[in-house]
Every structure is written in C-alpha cells, then in structure tokens.
C-alpha cells in the first residue's frame, strides 16, 4: 500500500489519504473495527460512485477477500460487487478502470464461490453472476 500515492487520489468525500488506514483496519481489526472500516470504504469507494482511489484499492480488496483471518470477507466481496455496479459518468476512464479491476478478479471470485464460509460463498456467487452479466456501456469494447 505504501507505493500508492493515496494523498494524490480522491474518494467520494475528498482526499484518499485515509484509505490505507481503513484497509488495514479491515485486514487486522476485530469484527466491529473491520465492519466499521469496511462501511467507510463502501461509502468512499463504491456505493455512491467510483473514483481514482477505488481503482487503486480494488487489488487490496481482492487480497482481503481471500485472507482467512479477515473478519468481514463477505462484506469485502459485496463491496467489490458494489464497485462493479456503480459508475462515475464524468470520469469514464476511472469508471472503466475500476470495473476492469473487479472484472479481472473473476478467477478469484470463482474460487471464493467454493469457500468454506457460507457468507463468503453466497457473496462470491452473487459477484460471479454480476461479473458474468456485466454489460455497462463504459466497459464495452470499442
């Protein structure tokens, strides 16, 4: 995460300088801390629209989704789906890049659909379906 210039990126409420801290809380926090941090990330990165910080965060979200010690893995998978379902029409290139980052994780989503955790399995199955049916205008090949 230290290689990303988070302070130069934005999320729904401004500077993305606080994104690494939230990602770390999802990774290492107890259930309550992890859920709270994931809620913040949802609002900042994907539930309202996608941003340049979203594009940089998606690979870390995929890593969190497959890390067994993360308390809120199903929520991470649900956030990845929210990112795929939201856009940012004024910033088409950012929207395309954010969606592509989620779509590129298809094999990981397939693997998670067989996870031991029922909540992760269910969230991943929904994400696999969303990936398979993704047809937004921005992501269509030129």
mmCIF file with all atom_site columns, C-alpha atoms in Angstrom:
data_model
loop_
_atom_site.group_PDB
_atom_site.id
_atom_site.type_symbol
_atom_site.label_atom_id
_atom_site.label_alt_id
_atom_site.label_comp_id
_atom_site.label_asym_id
_atom_site.label_entity_id
_atom_site.label_seq_id
_atom_site.pdbx_PDB_ins_code
_atom_site.Cartn_x
_atom_site.Cartn_y
_atom_site.Cartn_z
_atom_site.occupancy
_atom_site.B_iso_or_equiv
_atom_site.pdbx_formal_charge
_atom_site.auth_seq_id
_atom_site.auth_comp_id
_atom_site.auth_asym_id
_atom_site.auth_atom_id
_atom_site.pdbx_PDB_model_num
ATOM 1   C CA . UNK A 1 1   ? 0.000   0.000   0.000   1.00 0.00 ? 1   UNK A CA 1
ATOM 2   C CA . UNK A 1 2   ? 2.894   2.344   0.634   1.00 0.00 ? 2   UNK A CA 1
ATOM 3   C CA . UNK A 1 3   ? 3.690   2.517   -3.096  1.00 0.00 ? 3   UNK A CA 1
ATOM 4   C CA . UNK A 1 4   ? 0.331   4.132   -3.868  1.00 0.00 ? 4   UNK A CA 1
ATOM 5   C CA . UNK A 1 5   ? 0.260   7.912   -3.625  1.00 0.00 ? 5   UNK A CA 1
ATOM 6   C CA . UNK A 1 6   ? -3.048  7.924   -1.752  1.00 0.00 ? 6   UNK A CA 1
ATOM 7   C CA . UNK A 1 7   ? -2.817  11.622  -0.888  1.00 0.00 ? 7   UNK A CA 1
ATOM 8   C CA . UNK A 1 8   ? -2.952  12.406  -4.636  1.00 0.00 ? 8   UNK A CA 1
ATOM 9   C CA . UNK A 1 9   ? -6.127  10.359  -5.095  1.00 0.00 ? 9   UNK A CA 1
ATOM 10  C CA . UNK A 1 10  ? -9.730  11.091  -4.218  1.00 0.00 ? 10  UNK A CA 1
ATOM 11  C CA . UNK A 1 11  ? -12.770 9.247   -2.954  1.00 0.00 ? 11  UNK A CA 1
ATOM 12  C CA . UNK A 1 12  ? -16.380 10.389  -2.540  1.00 0.00 ? 12  UNK A CA 1
ATOM 13  C CA . UNK A 1 13  ? -15.525 12.849  0.232   1.00 0.00 ? 13  UNK A CA 1
ATOM 14  C CA . UNK A 1 14  ? -12.132 14.178  -0.850  1.00 0.00 ? 14  UNK A CA 1
ATOM 15  C CA . UNK A 1 15  ? -8.565  13.063  -0.237  1.00 0.00 ? 15  UNK A CA 1
ATOM 16  C CA . UNK A 1 16  ? -7.929  9.327   -0.165  1.00 0.00 ? 16  UNK A CA 1
ATOM 17  C CA . UNK A 1 17  ? -5.058  9.679   2.313   1.00 0.00 ? 17  UNK A CA 1
ATOM 18  C CA . UNK A 1 18  ? -7.152  7.843   4.914   1.00 0.00 ? 18  UNK A CA 1
ATOM 19  C CA . UNK A 1 19  ? -7.904  4.796   2.717   1.00 0.00 ? 19  UNK A CA 1
ATOM 20  C CA . UNK A 1 20  ? -4.813  2.759   3.722   1.00 0.00 ? 20  UNK A CA 1
ATOM 21  C CA . UNK A 1 21  ? -5.748  3.055   7.385   1.00 0.00 ? 21  UNK A CA 1
ATOM 22  C CA . UNK A 1 22  ? -9.234  1.766   6.694   1.00 0.00 ? 22  UNK A CA 1
ATOM 23  C CA . UNK A 1 23  ? -7.895  -1.096  4.574   1.00 0.00 ? 23  UNK A CA 1
ATOM 24  C CA . UNK A 1 24  ? -5.574  -2.004  7.456   1.00 0.00 ? 24  UNK A CA 1
ATOM 25  C CA . UNK A 1 25  ? -8.475  -1.955  9.918   1.00 0.00 ? 25  UNK A CA 1
ATOM 26  C CA . UNK A 1 26  ? -10.400 -4.319  7.671   1.00 0.00 ? 26  UNK A CA 1
ATOM 27  C CA . UNK A 1 27  ? -7.340  -6.572  7.475   1.00 0.00 ? 27  UNK A CA 1
ATOM 28  C CA . UNK A 1 28  ? -6.340  -6.633  11.125  1.00 0.00 ? 28  UNK A CA 1
ATOM 29  C CA . UNK A 1 29  ? -9.301  -5.370  13.145  1.00 0.00 ? 29  UNK A CA 1
ATOM 30  C CA . UNK A 1 30  ? -11.707 -7.308  15.277  1.00 0.00 ? 30  UNK A CA 1
ATOM 31  C CA . UNK A 1 31  ? -15.196 -7.871  13.875  1.00 0.00 ? 31  UNK A CA 1
ATOM 32  C CA . UNK A 1 32  ? -16.546 -4.470  14.954  1.00 0.00 ? 32  UNK A CA 1
ATOM 33  C CA . UNK A 1 33  ? -13.483 -2.495  13.801  1.00 0.00 ? 33  UNK A CA 1
ATOM 34  C CA . UNK A 1 34  ? -13.345 -4.340  10.498  1.00 0.00 ? 34  UNK A CA 1
ATOM 35  C CA . UNK A 1 35  ? -17.043 -3.815  9.788   1.00 0.00 ? 35  UNK A CA 1
ATOM 36  C CA . UNK A 1 36  ? -16.830 -0.109  10.610  1.00 0.00 ? 36  UNK A CA 1
ATOM 37  C CA . UNK A 1 37  ? -13.806 0.396   8.363   1.00 0.00 ? 37  UNK A CA 1
ATOM 38  C CA . UNK A 1 38  ? -15.477 -1.550  5.565   1.00 0.00 ? 38  UNK A CA 1
ATOM 39  C CA . UNK A 1 39  ? -18.567 0.633   5.892   1.00 0.00 ? 39  UNK A CA 1
ATOM 40  C CA . UNK A 1 40  ? -16.395 3.732   5.475   1.00 0.00 ? 40  UNK A CA 1
ATOM 41  C CA . UNK A 1 41  ? -14.693 2.231   2.426   1.00 0.00 ? 41  UNK A CA 1
ATOM 42  C CA . UNK A 1 42  ? -18.058 1.392   0.923   1.00 0.00 ? 42  UNK A CA 1
ATOM 43  C CA . UNK A 1 43  ? -19.206 4.990   1.177   1.00 0.00 ? 43  UNK A CA 1
ATOM 44  C CA . UNK A 1 44  ? -15.894 6.367   -0.004  1.00 0.00 ? 44  UNK A CA 1
ATOM 45  C CA . UNK A 1 45  ? -15.074 3.994   -2.851  1.00 0.00 ? 45  UNK A CA 1
ATOM 46  C CA . UNK A 1 46  ? -18.085 2.303   -4.322  1.00 0.00 ? 46  UNK A CA 1
ATOM 47  C CA . UNK A 1 47  ? -21.586 2.786   -3.010  1.00 0.00 ? 47  UNK A CA 1
ATOM 48  C CA . UNK A 1 48  ? -22.062 6.292   -4.374  1.00 0.00 ? 48  UNK A CA 1
ATOM 49  C CA . UNK A 1 49  ? -19.707 6.220   -7.347  1.00 0.00 ? 49  UNK A CA 1
ATOM 50  C CA . UNK A 1 50  ? -16.218 5.040   -8.201  1.00 0.00 ? 50  UNK A CA 1
ATOM 51  C CA . UNK A 1 51  ? -13.105 7.206   -8.002  1.00 0.00 ? 51  UNK A CA 1
ATOM 52  C CA . UNK A 1 52  ? -9.403  7.046   -8.774  1.00 0.00 ? 52  UNK A CA 1
ATOM 53  C CA . UNK A 1 53  ? -8.835  5.750   -5.227  1.00 0.00 ? 53  UNK A CA 1
ATOM 54  C CA . UNK A 1 54  ? -11.282 2.933   -5.991  1.00 0.00 ? 54  UNK A CA 1
ATOM 55  C CA . UNK A 1 55  ? -9.112  1.742   -8.854  1.00 0.00 ? 55  UNK A CA 1
ATOM 56  C CA . UNK A 1 56  ? -6.070  1.568   -6.574  1.00 0.00 ? 56  UNK A CA 1
ATOM 57  C CA . UNK A 1 57  ? -7.983  -0.065  -3.718  1.00 0.00 ? 57  UNK A CA 1
ATOM 58  C CA . UNK A 1 58  ? -9.532  -2.949  -5.669  1.00 0.00 ? 58  UNK A CA 1
ATOM 59  C CA . UNK A 1 59  ? -6.397  -5.163  -5.734  1.00 0.00 ? 59  UNK A CA 1
ATOM 60  C CA . UNK A 1 60  ? -6.124  -4.775  -1.958  1.00 0.00 ? 60  UNK A CA 1
ATOM 61  C CA . UNK A 1 61  ? -9.810  -5.654  -1.601  1.00 0.00 ? 61  UNK A CA 1
ATOM 62  C CA . UNK A 1 62  ? -9.246  -8.853  -3.603  1.00 0.00 ? 62  UNK A CA 1
ATOM 63  C CA . UNK A 1 63  ? -6.358  -9.693  -1.249  1.00 0.00 ? 63  UNK A CA 1
ATOM 64  C CA . UNK A 1 64  ? -8.570  -9.097  1.790   1.00 0.00 ? 64  UNK A CA 1
ATOM 65  C CA . UNK A 1 65  ? -11.342 -11.261 0.331   1.00 0.00 ? 65  UNK A CA 1
ATOM 66  C CA . UNK A 1 66  ? -9.066  -14.310 0.191   1.00 0.00 ? 66  UNK A CA 1
ATOM 67  C CA . UNK A 1 67  ? -7.349  -13.810 3.549   1.00 0.00 ? 67  UNK A CA 1
ATOM 68  C CA . UNK A 1 68  ? -8.948  -16.167 6.053   1.00 0.00 ? 68  UNK A CA 1
ATOM 69  C CA . UNK A 1 69  ? -8.039  -14.018 9.064   1.00 0.00 ? 69  UNK A CA 1
ATOM 70  C CA . UNK A 1 70  ? -10.118 -11.070 7.793   1.00 0.00 ? 70  UNK A CA 1
ATOM 71  C CA . UNK A 1 71  ? -13.346 -10.842 9.790   1.00 0.00 ? 71  UNK A CA 1
ATOM 72  C CA . UNK A 1 72  ? -15.523 -9.267  7.116   1.00 0.00 ? 72  UNK A CA 1
ATOM 73  C CA . UNK A 1 73  ? -14.565 -11.147 3.950   1.00 0.00 ? 73  UNK A CA 1
ATOM 74  C CA . UNK A 1 74  ? -18.165 -11.410 2.744   1.00 0.00 ? 74  UNK A CA 1
ATOM 75  C CA . UNK A 1 75  ? -18.509 -7.648  3.134   1.00 0.00 ? 75  UNK A CA 1
ATOM 76  C CA . UNK A 1 76  ? -15.345 -7.130  1.104   1.00 0.00 ? 76  UNK A CA 1
ATOM 77  C CA . UNK A 1 77  ? -16.810 -9.261  -1.684  1.00 0.00 ? 77  UNK A CA 1
ATOM 78  C CA . UNK A 1 78  ? -20.041 -7.265  -1.503  1.00 0.00 ? 78  UNK A CA 1
ATOM 79  C CA . UNK A 1 79  ? -18.032 -4.037  -1.811  1.00 0.00 ? 79  UNK A CA 1
ATOM 80  C CA . UNK A 1 80  ? -16.334 -5.389  -4.936  1.00 0.00 ? 80  UNK A CA 1
ATOM 81  C CA . UNK A 1 81  ? -19.784 -6.024  -6.401  1.00 0.00 ? 81  UNK A CA 1
ATOM 82  C CA . UNK A 1 82  ? -20.920 -2.504  -5.469  1.00 0.00 ? 82  UNK A CA 1
ATOM 83  C CA . UNK A 1 83  ? -17.874 -1.106  -7.272  1.00 0.00 ? 83  UNK A CA 1
ATOM 84  C CA . UNK A 1 84  ? -18.781 -3.099  -10.373 1.00 0.00 ? 84  UNK A CA 1
ATOM 85  C CA . UNK A 1 85  ? -22.356 -1.825  -10.241 1.00 0.00 ? 85  UNK A CA 1
ATOM 86  C CA . UNK A 1 86  ? -21.558 1.867   -9.817  1.00 0.00 ? 86  UNK A CA 1
ATOM 87  C CA . UNK A 1 87  ? -20.014 4.360   -12.141 1.00 0.00 ? 87  UNK A CA 1
ATOM 88  C CA . UNK A 1 88  ? -18.785 7.907   -12.463 1.00 0.00 ? 88  UNK A CA 1
ATOM 89  C CA . UNK A 1 89  ? -20.064 9.280   -15.773 1.00 0.00 ? 89  UNK A CA 1
ATOM 90  C CA . UNK A 1 90  ? -17.976 12.467  -15.633 1.00 0.00 ? 90  UNK A CA 1
ATOM 91  C CA . UNK A 1 91  ? -14.888 10.263  -15.282 1.00 0.00 ? 91  UNK A CA 1
ATOM 92  C CA . UNK A 1 92  ? -15.449 7.466   -17.778 1.00 0.00 ? 92  UNK A CA 1
ATOM 93  C CA . UNK A 1 93  ? -11.798 6.325   -17.756 1.00 0.00 ? 93  UNK A CA 1
ATOM 94  C CA . UNK A 1 94  ? -11.910 5.960   -13.968 1.00 0.00 ? 94  UNK A CA 1
ATOM 95  C CA . UNK A 1 95  ? -15.171 4.037   -14.153 1.00 0.00 ? 95  UNK A CA 1
ATOM 96  C CA . UNK A 1 96  ? -13.753 1.710   -16.811 1.00 0.00 ? 96  UNK A CA 1
ATOM 97  C CA . UNK A 1 97  ? -10.566 1.124   -14.792 1.00 0.00 ? 97  UNK A CA 1
ATOM 98  C CA . UNK A 1 98  ? -12.490 0.419   -11.567 1.00 0.00 ? 98  UNK A CA 1
ATOM 99  C CA . UNK A 1 99  ? -14.808 -2.014  -13.306 1.00 0.00 ? 99  UNK A CA 1
ATOM 100 C CA . UNK A 1 100 ? -11.878 -3.676  -15.101 1.00 0.00 ? 100 UNK A CA 1
ATOM 101 C CA . UNK A 1 101 ? -10.075 -4.143  -11.767 1.00 0.00 ? 101 UNK A CA 1
ATOM 102 C CA . UNK A 1 102 ? -13.087 -6.046  -10.430 1.00 0.00 ? 102 UNK A CA 1
ATOM 103 C CA . UNK A 1 103 ? -13.681 -7.971  -13.660 1.00 0.00 ? 103 UNK A CA 1
ATOM 104 C CA . UNK A 1 104 ? -10.030 -9.056  -13.731 1.00 0.00 ? 104 UNK A CA 1
ATOM 105 C CA . UNK A 1 105 ? -10.608 -10.841 -10.416 1.00 0.00 ? 105 UNK A CA 1
ATOM 106 C CA . UNK A 1 106 ? -13.081 -13.313 -11.928 1.00 0.00 ? 106 UNK A CA 1
ATOM 107 C CA . UNK A 1 107 ? -10.912 -16.350 -11.135 1.00 0.00 ? 107 UNK A CA 1
ATOM 108 C CA . UNK A 1 108 ? -10.635 -15.218 -7.513  1.00 0.00 ? 108 UNK A CA 1
ATOM 109 C CA . UNK A 1 109 ? -14.405 -14.777 -7.312  1.00 0.00 ? 109 UNK A CA 1
ATOM 110 C CA . UNK A 1 110 ? -14.862 -18.280 -8.732  1.00 0.00 ? 110 UNK A CA 1
ATOM 111 C CA . UNK A 1 111 ? -12.534 -19.632 -6.048  1.00 0.00 ? 111 UNK A CA 1
ATOM 112 C CA . UNK A 1 112 ? -14.384 -17.730 -3.307  1.00 0.00 ? 112 UNK A CA 1
ATOM 113 C CA . UNK A 1 113 ? -17.680 -19.205 -4.523  1.00 0.00 ? 113 UNK A CA 1
ATOM 114 C CA . UNK A 1 114 ? -16.348 -22.513 -3.119  1.00 0.00 ? 114 UNK A CA 1
ATOM 115 C CA . UNK A 1 115 ? -15.142 -21.035 0.193   1.00 0.00 ? 115 UNK A CA 1
ATOM 116 C CA . UNK A 1 116 ? -15.792 -22.818 3.492   1.00 0.00 ? 116 UNK A CA 1
ATOM 117 C CA . UNK A 1 117 ? -17.553 -19.724 4.890   1.00 0.00 ? 117 UNK A CA 1
ATOM 118 C CA . UNK A 1 118 ? -21.203 -19.740 3.786   1.00 0.00 ? 118 UNK A CA 1
ATOM 119 C CA . UNK A 1 119 ? -21.463 -15.927 3.792   1.00 0.00 ? 119 UNK A CA 1
ATOM 120 C CA . UNK A 1 120 ? -18.369 -15.608 1.607   1.00 0.00 ? 120 UNK A CA 1
ATOM 121 C CA . UNK A 1 121 ? -19.694 -18.312 -0.729  1.00 0.00 ? 121 UNK A CA 1
ATOM 122 C CA . UNK A 1 122 ? -23.030 -16.524 -1.109  1.00 0.00 ? 122 UNK A CA 1
ATOM 123 C CA . UNK A 1 123 ? -21.454 -13.103 -1.676  1.00 0.00 ? 123 UNK A CA 1
ATOM 124 C CA . UNK A 1 124 ? -18.995 -14.580 -4.172  1.00 0.00 ? 124 UNK A CA 1
ATOM 125 C CA . UNK A 1 125 ? -21.762 -16.386 -6.064  1.00 0.00 ? 125 UNK A CA 1
ATOM 126 C CA . UNK A 1 126 ? -23.578 -13.077 -6.415  1.00 0.00 ? 126 UNK A CA 1
ATOM 127 C CA . UNK A 1 127 ? -20.379 -11.392 -7.578  1.00 0.00 ? 127 UNK A CA 1
ATOM 128 C CA . UNK A 1 128 ? -19.661 -14.136 -10.129 1.00 0.00 ? 128 UNK A CA 1
ATOM 129 C CA . UNK A 1 129 ? -23.160 -13.618 -11.527 1.00 0.00 ? 129 UNK A CA 1
ATOM 130 C CA . UNK A 1 130 ? -22.633 -9.841  -11.645 1.00 0.00 ? 130 UNK A CA 1
ATOM 131 C CA . UNK A 1 131 ? -19.287 -10.267 -13.398 1.00 0.00 ? 131 UNK A CA 1
ATOM 132 C CA . UNK A 1 132 ? -20.789 -12.678 -15.917 1.00 0.00 ? 132 UNK A CA 1
ATOM 133 C CA . UNK A 1 133 ? -23.655 -10.353 -16.736 1.00 0.00 ? 133 UNK A CA 1
ATOM 134 C CA . UNK A 1 134 ? -21.734 -7.054  -16.645 1.00 0.00 ? 134 UNK A CA 1
ATOM 135 C CA . UNK A 1 135 ? -22.681 -5.062  -19.729 1.00 0.00 ? 135 UNK A CA 1
ATOM 136 C CA . UNK A 1 136 ? -22.248 -1.405  -18.878 1.00 0.00 ? 136 UNK A CA 1
ATOM 137 C CA . UNK A 1 137 ? -21.726 0.930   -21.832 1.00 0.00 ? 137 UNK A CA 1
ATOM 138 C CA . UNK A 1 138 ? -18.391 2.124   -20.487 1.00 0.00 ? 138 UNK A CA 1
ATOM 139 C CA . UNK A 1 139 ? -16.848 -1.337  -20.406 1.00 0.00 ? 139 UNK A CA 1
ATOM 140 C CA . UNK A 1 140 ? -17.984 -2.458  -23.851 1.00 0.00 ? 140 UNK A CA 1
ATOM 141 C CA . UNK A 1 141 ? -15.086 -2.921  -26.246 1.00 0.00 ? 141 UNK A CA 1
ATOM 142 C CA . UNK A 1 142 ? -14.669 -0.069  -28.686 1.00 0.00 ? 142 UNK A CA 1
#
